Coordinates of C-alpha atoms in Angstrom, one line a residue:
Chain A
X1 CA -21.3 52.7 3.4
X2 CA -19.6 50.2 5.7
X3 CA -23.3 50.0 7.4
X4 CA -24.5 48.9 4.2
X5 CA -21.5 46.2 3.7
X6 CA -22.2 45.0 7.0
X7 CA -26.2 44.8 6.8
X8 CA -25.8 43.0 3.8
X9 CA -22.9 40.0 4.9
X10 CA -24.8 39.8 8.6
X11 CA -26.7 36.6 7.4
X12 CA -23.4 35.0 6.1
X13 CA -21.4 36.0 8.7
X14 CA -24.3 34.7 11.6
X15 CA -24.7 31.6 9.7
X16 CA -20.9 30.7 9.4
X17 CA -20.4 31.7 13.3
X18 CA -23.6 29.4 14.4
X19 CA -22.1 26.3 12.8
X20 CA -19.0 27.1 13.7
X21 CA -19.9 27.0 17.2
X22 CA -22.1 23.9 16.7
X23 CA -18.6 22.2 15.7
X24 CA -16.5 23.4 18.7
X25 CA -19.7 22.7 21.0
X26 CA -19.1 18.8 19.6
X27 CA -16.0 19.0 19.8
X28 CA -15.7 20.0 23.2
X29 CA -18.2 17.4 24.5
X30 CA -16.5 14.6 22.2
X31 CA -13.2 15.3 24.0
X32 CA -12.6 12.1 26.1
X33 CA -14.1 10.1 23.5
X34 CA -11.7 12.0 20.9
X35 CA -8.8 11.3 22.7
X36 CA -9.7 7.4 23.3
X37 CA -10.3 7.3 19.7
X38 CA -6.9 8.4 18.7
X39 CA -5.4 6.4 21.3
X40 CA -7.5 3.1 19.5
X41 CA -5.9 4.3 16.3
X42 CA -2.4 4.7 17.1
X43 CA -2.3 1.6 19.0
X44 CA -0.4 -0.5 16.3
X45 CA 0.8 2.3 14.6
X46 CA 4.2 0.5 13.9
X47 CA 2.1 -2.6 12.4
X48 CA 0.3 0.3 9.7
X49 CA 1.5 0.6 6.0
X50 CA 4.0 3.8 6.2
X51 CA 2.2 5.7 4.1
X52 CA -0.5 5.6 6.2
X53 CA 1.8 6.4 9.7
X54 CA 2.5 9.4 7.3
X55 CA -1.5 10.4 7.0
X56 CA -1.8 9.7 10.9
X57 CA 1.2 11.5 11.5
X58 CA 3.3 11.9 15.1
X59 CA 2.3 9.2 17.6
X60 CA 3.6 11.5 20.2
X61 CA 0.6 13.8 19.3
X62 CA -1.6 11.2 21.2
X63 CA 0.6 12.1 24.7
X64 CA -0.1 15.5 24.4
X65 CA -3.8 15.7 23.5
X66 CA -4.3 14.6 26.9
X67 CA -3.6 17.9 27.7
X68 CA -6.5 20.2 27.7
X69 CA -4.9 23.3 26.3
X70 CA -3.0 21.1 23.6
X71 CA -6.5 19.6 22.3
X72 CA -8.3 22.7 21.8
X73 CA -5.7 24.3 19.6
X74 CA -4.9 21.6 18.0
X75 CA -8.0 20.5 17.2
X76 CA -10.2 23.3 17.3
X77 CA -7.9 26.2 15.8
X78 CA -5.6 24.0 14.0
X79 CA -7.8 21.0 12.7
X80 CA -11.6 22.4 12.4
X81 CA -11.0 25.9 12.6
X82 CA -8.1 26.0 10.1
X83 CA -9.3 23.8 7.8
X84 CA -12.5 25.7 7.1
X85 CA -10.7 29.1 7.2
X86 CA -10.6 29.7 3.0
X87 CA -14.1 28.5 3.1
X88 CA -15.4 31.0 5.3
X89 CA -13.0 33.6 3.9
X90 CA -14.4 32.5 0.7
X91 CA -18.2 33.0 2.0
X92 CA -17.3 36.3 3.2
X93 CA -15.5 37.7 -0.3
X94 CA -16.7 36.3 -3.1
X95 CA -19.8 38.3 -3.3
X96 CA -18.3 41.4 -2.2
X97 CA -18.1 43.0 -5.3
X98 CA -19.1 40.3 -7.8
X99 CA -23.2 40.8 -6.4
X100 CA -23.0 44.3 -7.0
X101 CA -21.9 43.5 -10.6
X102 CA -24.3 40.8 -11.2
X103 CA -27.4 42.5 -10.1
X104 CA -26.3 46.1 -11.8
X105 CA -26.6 47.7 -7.9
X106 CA -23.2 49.0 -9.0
X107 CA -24.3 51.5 -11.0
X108 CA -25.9 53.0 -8.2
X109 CA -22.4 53.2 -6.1
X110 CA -19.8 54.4 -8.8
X111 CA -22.3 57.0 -10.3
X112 CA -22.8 58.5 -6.5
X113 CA -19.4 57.7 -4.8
X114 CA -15.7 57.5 -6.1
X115 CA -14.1 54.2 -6.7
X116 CA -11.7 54.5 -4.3
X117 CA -13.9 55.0 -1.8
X118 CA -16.1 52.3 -2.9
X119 CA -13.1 49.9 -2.9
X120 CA -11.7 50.8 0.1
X121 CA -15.2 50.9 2.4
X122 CA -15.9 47.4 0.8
X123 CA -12.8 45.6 1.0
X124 CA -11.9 46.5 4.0
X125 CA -15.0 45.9 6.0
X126 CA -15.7 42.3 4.5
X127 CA -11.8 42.0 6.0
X128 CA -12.3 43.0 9.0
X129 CA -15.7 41.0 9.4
X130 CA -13.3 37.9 8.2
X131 CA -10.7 39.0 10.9
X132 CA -13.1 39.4 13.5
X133 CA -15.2 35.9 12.8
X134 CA -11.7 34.2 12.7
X135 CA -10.2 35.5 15.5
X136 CA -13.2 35.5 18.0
X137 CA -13.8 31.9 17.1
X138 CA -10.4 30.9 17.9
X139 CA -10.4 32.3 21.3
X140 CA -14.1 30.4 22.0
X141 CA -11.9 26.9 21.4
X142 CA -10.6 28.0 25.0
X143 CA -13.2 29.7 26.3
X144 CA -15.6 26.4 25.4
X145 CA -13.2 24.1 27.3
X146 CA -13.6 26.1 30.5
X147 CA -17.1 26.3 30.5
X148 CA -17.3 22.3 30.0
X149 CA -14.8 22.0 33.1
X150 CA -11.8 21.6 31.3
X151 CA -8.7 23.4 32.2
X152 CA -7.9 25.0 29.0
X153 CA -5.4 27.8 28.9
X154 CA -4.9 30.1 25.7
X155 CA -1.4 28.8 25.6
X156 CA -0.6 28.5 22.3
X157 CA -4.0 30.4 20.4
X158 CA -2.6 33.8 19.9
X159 CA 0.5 32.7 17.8
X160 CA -1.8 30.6 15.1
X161 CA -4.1 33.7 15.3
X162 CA -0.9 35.1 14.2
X163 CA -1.1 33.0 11.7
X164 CA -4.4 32.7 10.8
X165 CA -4.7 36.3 10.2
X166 CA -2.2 36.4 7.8
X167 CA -3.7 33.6 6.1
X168 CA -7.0 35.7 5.5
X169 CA -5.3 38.5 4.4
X170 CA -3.9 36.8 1.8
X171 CA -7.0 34.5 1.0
X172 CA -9.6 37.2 1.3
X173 CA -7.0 39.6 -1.5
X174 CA -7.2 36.8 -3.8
X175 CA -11.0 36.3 -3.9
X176 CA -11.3 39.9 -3.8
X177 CA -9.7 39.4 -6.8
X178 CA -12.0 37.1 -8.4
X179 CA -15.0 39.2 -6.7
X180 CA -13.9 42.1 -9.0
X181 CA -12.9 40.0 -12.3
X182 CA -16.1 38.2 -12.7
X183 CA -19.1 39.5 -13.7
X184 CA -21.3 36.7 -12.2
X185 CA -21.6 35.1 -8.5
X186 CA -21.1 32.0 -9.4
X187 CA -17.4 32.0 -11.4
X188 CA -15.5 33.5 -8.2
X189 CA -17.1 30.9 -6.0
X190 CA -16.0 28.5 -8.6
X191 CA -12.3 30.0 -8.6
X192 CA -12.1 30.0 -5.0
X193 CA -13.4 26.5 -4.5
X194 CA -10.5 25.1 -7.2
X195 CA -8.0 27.4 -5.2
X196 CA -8.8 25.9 -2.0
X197 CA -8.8 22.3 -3.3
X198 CA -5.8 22.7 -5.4
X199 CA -3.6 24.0 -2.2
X200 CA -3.7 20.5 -0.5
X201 CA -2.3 18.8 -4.0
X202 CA 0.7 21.0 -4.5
X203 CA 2.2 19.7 -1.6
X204 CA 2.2 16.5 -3.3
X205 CA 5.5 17.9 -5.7
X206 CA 7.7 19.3 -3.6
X207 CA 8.9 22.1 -5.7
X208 CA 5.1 23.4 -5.3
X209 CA 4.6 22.6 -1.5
X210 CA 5.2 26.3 -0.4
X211 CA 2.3 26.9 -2.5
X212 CA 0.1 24.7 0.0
X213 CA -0.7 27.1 3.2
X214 CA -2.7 25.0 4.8
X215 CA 0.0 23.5 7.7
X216 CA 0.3 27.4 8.4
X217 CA -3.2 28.0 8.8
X218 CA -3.5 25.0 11.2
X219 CA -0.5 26.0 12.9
X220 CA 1.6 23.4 12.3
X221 CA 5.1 24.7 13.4
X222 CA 3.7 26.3 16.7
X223 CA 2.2 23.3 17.2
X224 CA 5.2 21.0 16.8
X225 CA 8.0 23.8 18.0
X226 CA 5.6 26.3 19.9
X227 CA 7.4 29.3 17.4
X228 CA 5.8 31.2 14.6
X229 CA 7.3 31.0 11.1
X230 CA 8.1 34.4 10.9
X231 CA 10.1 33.7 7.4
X232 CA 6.5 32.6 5.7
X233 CA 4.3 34.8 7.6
X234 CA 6.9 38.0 6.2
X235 CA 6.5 36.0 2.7
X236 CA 2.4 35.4 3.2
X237 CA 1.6 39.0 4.2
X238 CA 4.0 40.9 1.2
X239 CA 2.0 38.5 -0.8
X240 CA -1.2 39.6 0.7
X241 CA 0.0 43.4 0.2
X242 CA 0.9 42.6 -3.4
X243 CA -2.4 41.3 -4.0
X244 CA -4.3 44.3 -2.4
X245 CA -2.9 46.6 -5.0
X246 CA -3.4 44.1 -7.5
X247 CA -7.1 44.3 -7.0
X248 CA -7.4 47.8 -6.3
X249 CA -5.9 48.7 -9.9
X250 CA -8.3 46.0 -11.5
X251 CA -11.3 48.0 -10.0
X252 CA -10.0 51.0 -10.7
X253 CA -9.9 50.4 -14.5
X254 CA -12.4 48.3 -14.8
X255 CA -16.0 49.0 -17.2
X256 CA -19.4 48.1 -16.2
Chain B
X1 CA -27.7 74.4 -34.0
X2 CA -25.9 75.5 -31.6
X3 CA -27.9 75.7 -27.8
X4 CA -26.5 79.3 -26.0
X5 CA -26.4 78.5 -22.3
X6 CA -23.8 77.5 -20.3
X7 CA -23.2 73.9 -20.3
X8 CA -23.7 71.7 -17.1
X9 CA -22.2 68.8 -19.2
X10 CA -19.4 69.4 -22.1
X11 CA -18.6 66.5 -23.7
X12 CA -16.4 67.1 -26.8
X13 CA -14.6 64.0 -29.2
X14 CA -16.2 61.8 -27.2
X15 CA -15.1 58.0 -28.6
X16 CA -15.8 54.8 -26.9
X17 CA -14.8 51.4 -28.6
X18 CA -15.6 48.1 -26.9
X19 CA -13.3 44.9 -28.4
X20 CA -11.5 45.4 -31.3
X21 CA -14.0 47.1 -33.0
X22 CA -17.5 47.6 -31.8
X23 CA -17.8 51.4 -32.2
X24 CA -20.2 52.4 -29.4
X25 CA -19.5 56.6 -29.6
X26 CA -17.7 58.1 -32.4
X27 CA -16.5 61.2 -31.8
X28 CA -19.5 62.6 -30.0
X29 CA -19.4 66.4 -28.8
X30 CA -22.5 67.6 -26.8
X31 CA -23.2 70.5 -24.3
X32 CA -25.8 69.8 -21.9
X33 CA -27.7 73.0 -21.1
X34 CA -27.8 74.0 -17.4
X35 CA -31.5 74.3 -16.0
X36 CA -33.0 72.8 -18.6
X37 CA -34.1 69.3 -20.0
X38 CA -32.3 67.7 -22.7
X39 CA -32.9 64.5 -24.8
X40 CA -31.4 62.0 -26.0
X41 CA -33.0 59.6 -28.8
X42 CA -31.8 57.0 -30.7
X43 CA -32.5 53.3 -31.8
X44 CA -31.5 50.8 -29.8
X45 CA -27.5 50.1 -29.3
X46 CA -27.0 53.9 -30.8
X47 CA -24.7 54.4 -27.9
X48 CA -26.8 56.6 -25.9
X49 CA -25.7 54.5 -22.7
X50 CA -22.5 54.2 -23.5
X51 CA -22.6 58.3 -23.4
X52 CA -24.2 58.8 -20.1
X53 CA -21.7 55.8 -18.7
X54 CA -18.8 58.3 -20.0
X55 CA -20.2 61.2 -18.1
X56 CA -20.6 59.1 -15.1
X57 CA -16.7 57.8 -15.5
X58 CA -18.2 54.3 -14.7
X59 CA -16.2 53.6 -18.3
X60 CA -13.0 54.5 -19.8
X61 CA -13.3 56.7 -23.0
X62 CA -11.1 59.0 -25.5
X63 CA -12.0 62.3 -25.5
X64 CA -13.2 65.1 -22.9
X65 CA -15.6 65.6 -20.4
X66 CA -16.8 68.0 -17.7
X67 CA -19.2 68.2 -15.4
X68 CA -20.3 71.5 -14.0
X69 CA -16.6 72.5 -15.7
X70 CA -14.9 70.1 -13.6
X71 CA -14.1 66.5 -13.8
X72 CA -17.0 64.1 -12.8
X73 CA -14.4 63.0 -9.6
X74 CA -14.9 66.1 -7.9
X75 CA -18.8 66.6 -8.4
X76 CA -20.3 63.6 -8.0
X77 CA -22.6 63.9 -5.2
X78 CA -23.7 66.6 -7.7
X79 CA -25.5 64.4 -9.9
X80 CA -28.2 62.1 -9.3
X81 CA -28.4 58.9 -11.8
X82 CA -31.3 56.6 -12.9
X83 CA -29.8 53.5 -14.8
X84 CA -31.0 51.5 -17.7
X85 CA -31.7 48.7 -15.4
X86 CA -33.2 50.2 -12.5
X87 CA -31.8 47.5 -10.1
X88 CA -31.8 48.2 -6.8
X89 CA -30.9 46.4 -3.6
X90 CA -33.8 44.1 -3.4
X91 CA -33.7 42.3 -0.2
X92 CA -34.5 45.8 1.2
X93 CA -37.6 47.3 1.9
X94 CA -38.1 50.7 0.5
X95 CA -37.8 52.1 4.0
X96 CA -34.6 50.7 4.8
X97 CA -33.4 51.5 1.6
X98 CA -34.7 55.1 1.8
X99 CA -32.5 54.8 5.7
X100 CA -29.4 53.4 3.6
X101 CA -29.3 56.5 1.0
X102 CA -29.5 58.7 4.1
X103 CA -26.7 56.9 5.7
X104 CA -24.3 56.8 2.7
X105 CA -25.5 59.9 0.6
X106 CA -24.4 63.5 2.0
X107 CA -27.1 65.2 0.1
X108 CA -30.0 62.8 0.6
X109 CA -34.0 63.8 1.5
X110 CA -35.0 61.1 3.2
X111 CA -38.7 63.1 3.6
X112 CA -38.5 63.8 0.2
X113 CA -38.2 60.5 -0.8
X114 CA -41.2 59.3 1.4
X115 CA -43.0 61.7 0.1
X116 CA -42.7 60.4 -3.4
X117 CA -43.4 56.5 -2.1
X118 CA -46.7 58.2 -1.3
X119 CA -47.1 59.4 -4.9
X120 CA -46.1 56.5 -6.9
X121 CA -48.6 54.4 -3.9
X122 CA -45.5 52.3 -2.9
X123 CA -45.8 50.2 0.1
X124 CA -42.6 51.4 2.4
X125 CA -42.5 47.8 4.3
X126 CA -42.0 45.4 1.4
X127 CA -38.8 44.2 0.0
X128 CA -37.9 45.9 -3.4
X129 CA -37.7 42.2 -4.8
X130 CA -41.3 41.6 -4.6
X131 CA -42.5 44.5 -6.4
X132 CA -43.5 44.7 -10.5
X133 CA -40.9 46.1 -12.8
X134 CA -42.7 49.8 -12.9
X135 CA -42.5 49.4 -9.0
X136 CA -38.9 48.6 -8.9
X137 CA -38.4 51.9 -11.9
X138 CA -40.9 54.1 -9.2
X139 CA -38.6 53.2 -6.3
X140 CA -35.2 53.9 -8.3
X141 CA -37.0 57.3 -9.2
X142 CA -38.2 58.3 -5.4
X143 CA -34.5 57.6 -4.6
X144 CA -33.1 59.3 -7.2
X145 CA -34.8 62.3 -7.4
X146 CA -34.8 62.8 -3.6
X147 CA -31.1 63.9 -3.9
X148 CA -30.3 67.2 -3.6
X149 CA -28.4 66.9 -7.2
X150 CA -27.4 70.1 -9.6
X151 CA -27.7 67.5 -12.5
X152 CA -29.9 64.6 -13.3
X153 CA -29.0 61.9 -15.7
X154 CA -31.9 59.8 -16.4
X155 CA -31.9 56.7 -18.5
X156 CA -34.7 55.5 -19.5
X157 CA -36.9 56.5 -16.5
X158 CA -40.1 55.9 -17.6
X159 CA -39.0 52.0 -18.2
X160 CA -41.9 50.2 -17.1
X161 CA -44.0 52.6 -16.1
X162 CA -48.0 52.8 -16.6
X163 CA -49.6 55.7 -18.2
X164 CA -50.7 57.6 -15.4
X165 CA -47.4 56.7 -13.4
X166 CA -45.5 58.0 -16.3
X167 CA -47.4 61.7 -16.8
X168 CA -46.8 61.8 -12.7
X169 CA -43.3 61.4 -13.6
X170 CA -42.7 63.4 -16.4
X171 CA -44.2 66.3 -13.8
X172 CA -41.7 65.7 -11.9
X173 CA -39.1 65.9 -14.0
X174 CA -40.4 69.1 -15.6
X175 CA -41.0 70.6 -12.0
X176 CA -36.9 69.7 -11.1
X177 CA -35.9 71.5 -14.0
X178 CA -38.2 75.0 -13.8
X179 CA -36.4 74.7 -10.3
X180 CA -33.0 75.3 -12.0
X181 CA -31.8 71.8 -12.0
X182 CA -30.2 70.5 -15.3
X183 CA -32.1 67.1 -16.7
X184 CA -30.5 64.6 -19.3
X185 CA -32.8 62.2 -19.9
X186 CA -33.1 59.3 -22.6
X187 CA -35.8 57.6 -24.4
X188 CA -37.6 55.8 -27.1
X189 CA -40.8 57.3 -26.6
X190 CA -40.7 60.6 -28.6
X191 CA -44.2 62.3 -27.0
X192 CA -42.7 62.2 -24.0
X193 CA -39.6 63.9 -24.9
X194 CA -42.0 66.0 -27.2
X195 CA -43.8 66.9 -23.6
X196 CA -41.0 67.6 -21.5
X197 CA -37.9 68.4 -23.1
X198 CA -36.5 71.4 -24.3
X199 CA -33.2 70.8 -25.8
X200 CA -32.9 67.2 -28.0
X201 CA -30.1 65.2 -29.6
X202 CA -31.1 62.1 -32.0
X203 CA -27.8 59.5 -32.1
X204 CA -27.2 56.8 -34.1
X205 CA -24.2 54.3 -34.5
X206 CA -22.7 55.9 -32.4
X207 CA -22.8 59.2 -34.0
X208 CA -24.9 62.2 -32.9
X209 CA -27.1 63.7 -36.1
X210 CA -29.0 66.7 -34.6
X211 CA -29.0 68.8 -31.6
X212 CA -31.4 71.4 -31.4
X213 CA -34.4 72.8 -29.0
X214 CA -37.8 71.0 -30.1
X215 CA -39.6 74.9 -30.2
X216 CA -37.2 75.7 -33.5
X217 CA -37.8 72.2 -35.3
X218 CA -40.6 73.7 -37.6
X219 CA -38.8 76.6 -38.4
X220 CA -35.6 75.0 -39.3
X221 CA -37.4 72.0 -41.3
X222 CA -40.2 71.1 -43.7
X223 CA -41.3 67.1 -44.7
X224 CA -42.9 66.4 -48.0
X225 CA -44.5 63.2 -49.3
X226 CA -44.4 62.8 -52.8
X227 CA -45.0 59.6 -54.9
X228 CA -41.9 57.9 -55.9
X229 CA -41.9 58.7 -59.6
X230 CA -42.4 62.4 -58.7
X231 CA -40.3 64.8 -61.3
X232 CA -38.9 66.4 -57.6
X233 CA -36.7 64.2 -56.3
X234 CA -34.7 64.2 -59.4
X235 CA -34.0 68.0 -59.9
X236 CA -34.0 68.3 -55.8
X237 CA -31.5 67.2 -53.3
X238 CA -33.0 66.8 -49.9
X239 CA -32.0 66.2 -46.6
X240 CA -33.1 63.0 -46.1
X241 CA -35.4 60.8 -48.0
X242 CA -37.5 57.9 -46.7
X243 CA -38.8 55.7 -49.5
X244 CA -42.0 53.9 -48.5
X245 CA -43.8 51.2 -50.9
X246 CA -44.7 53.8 -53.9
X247 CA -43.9 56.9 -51.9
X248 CA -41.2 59.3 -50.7
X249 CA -41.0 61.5 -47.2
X250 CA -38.6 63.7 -47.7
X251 CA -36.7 66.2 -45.5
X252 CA -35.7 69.8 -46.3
X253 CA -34.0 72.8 -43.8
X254 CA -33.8 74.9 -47.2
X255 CA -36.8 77.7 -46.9
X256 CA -36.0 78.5 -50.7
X257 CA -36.8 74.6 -51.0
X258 CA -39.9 74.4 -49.5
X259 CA -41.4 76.8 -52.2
X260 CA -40.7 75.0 -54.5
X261 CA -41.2 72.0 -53.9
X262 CA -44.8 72.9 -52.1
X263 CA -46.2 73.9 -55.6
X264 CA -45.4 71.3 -57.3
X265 CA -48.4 68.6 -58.2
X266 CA -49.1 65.7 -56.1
X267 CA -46.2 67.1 -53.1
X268 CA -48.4 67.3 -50.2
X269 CA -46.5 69.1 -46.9
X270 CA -46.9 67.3 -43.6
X271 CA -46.3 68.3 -40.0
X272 CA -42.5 68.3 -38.9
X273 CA -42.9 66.9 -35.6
X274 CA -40.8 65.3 -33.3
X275 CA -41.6 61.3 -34.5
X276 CA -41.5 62.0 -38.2
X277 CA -37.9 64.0 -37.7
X278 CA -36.6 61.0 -35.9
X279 CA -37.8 58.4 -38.6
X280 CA -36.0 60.3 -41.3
X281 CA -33.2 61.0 -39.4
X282 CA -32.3 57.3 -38.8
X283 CA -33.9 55.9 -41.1
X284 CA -33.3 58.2 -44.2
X285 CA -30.6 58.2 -46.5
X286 CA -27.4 58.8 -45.4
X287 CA -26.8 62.3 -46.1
X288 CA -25.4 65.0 -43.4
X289 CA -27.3 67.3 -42.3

């Protein structure tokens, strides 16, 4: 059954990892223009409106992009990378279950196979092909550099992997979640696309900014103190857990 | 009546409500003979789905159910299911899907199920998607009946089909079950349940009216036409009655009945087959049989 899963995500999966690499390709080949760039923009940073220092953030982040190392996880793993993650988590979950539904094919697997088995080989191999897609890509940011002549190191890349895996845990749960709710393709992309965009404005009320997990997707603690947050990623991953169960006993009673 | 063989399926106080209140099985008991093919009929929304769902455990339902005297859990590779929608995965080709069934069924024929693409003439390297609906029902049959399955539940299989495709079918089915396999099949068409079928169970809201085997049916009933002013229907009580324009079908299972009733003027007897039973049954009065 995971052959199945897997034969039918391959066109997602390919597509998202060909335009991934498109983007770190540019990126790498747009690296000493990048860095001029950001050195034109923080030029008069002291002259800019504050609240647009505050967009721009740290003018000491211009120092260190002139490090190779530094500029591929930052901007690869953290910036590109990162910010795309629930997209391509997204891309990968949504249909897991919600395609089956929509098209009746489910029939087919609960009349032939037990549910938990049906749950279990199709969670967890849309997972793992989200772990995998994240993962590899975040070690090509380094791997990239090298082969255009730059000496990159993998320095800081395995802590926000760290990261980053929690991150799809707990992203790919939840739109598991919405894969198994809806009866339709279109409602969990839906959800998922509100989820994603409504992350960014939580952090606008500080009350709701834990809510927003997008500086821990993009690394920003390892970034600016070169630690994980072990105290969110413990949080995150319980969360992730929680929502695993959640969306195992939804299938489990649910009619079609 | 009551069918003496051991049952493959026992379903007894079966109830299934959806919402609030949309009654879809009302305390339905059945036993599904092994080895043999059994019936279902009934009007549309008479909750025939809704029953074979039930067996399948794909829904949640009061009641009790065993399959092969065990719970559908623990025997499911033991039964082989055909859906109302025979939807398939259609970005496939029938060869690939054919190679996915062997991959993630234990007791699939993958030669089996060429073997039938050759029958039904379907073309092994097209997608599923780009095939006609009796196609798309031919390919969901090949797969289906290509597992090595103690029981098959069949919904609507003939969906679709053309003549000729459908009598090839209906073969098929018959050959499964003089092999010893157990066949639960639903449809609207009565002659082919009259062709194939041994045992039969008419449903309605929800409710099932009759179970019986098709062979007894003229034994156990009569149907008389009478006009509607006819002296009969007020000294007799019948089974059913179906009122027509200026004329009454009625239905009797009463032998001392149908003597009297045959000789009285203007009563003509007609044949109790399969298609007038039904008609009376759902559409007769409301009386129990």
């Amino acid at each position: 059954m995971r052959y199945k899963e897997l034969y039918e995500m391959r066109m997602r999966v390919i597509v998202i990892f060909l335009i991934m690499i498109a983007g770190l390709t540019f990126l790498v080949a747009a690296r000493p223009l990048a860095v001029s760039m950001m050195e034109e923009m923080y030029r008069d940073f002291d002259q800019i409106p504050e609240a647009l220092q505050r967009l721009l953030g740290d003018p000491a982040m211009v120092q260190r992009l002139g490090d190779d190392s530094f500029y591929i996880v930052s901007q690869w793993q953290g910036n590109n990378l990162g910010q795309f993650l629930p997209i391509i988590v997204l891309l990968i979950a949504f249909p897991i279950f919600a395609r089956e539904t929509d098209k009746g094919t489910i029939f087919f697997l609960l009349s032939r196979i037990n549910r938990s088995t049906v749950f279990w080989n199709k969670v967890l191999t849309g997972f793992f092909a989200s772990l995998a897609l994240i993962i590899v890509l975040s070690l090509l940011g380094p791997v990239f550099m090298r082969i255009g002549g730059y000496d990159a190191t993998f320095g800081e890349s395995f802590a926000i992997i760290v990261h980053q895996v929690i991150s799809v845990a707990l992203l790919y749960f939840l739109f598991t979640i919405f894969s198994i709710v809806f009866n339709d393709q279109i409602k969990p992309v839906i959800t998922g696309i509100a989820v994603v965009l409504a992350m960014p404005f939580a952090s606008l009320v500080d009350a709701l900014s834990f809510i927003n997990i997008y500086p821990y997707i993009m690394g920003e603690s390892i970034i600016n103190t070169g630690r994980i947050d072990w105290t969110y990623s413990v949080v995150l991953s319980l969360m992730a857990v929680g929502l695993l169960f959640v969306s195992y006993k939804l299938f489990e009673k649910k009619e079609f | 009546m009551k069918v003496e063989t051991t049952a493959a399926v026992s379903i007894k106080n079966l109830k299934k409500v959806y919402g609030k209140s949309t009654i879809a099985a009302d305390d339905v008991s059945l036993e599904i003979a092994r080895g043999r093919i059994t019936a279902l009929l009934g009007p549309n929304g008479a909750g025939k789905t809704t029953t074979l769902k039930s067996i399948l455990g794909i829904i949640r339902y009061q009641g009790e159910i065993a399959v092969l005297e065990r719970d559908i859990s623990d025997v499911r590779l033991k039964v082989s299911f055909v859906p109302e929608e025979k939807s398939f995965y259609d970005s496939l080709t029938l060869e690939k899907a054919f190679s996915m069934c062997a991959m993630i069924l234990d007791e699939f024929d993958h030669a089996k199920a060429r073997r039938f693409a050759e029958t039904f003439d379907l073309p092994l390297k097209k997608r599923i998607r780009a095939f006609s609906h009796g196609m798309k029902t031919a390919a969901y049959l090949s797969i289906a009946l290509s597992e090595n399955a103690d029981i098959f539940i069949l919904d609507e299989p003939t969906w679709g089909l053309d003549p000729i495709r459908r009598d090839e079918v209906l073969d098929i089915i018959a050959e499964i079950a003089s092999n010893g396999k157990t066949v639960l099949y639903t449809s609207h068409i009565i002659p082919e349940v009259e062709r194939i079928a041994e045992v039969f169970s008419i449903m309605d809201k929800g409710r099932i009216l009759y179970t019986g085997e098709l062979t007894s049916l003229t034994e156990e009933f009569r149907v008389f036409e009478m006009p509607s002013v006819s002296p009969v229907l007020e000294k007799e009580k019948f089974e059913k009655e179906l009122r027509r324009k200026d004329m009454v079908t009625v239905l009797s299972n009463d032998p001392s009945q149908w003597e009297r009733v045959s000789s009285v003027e203007g009563v003509s007897s007609l044949d109790t087959d399969l298609q007038t039973f039904f008609h009376l049954l759902i559409r007769g009065n409301s009386h129990e049989i």
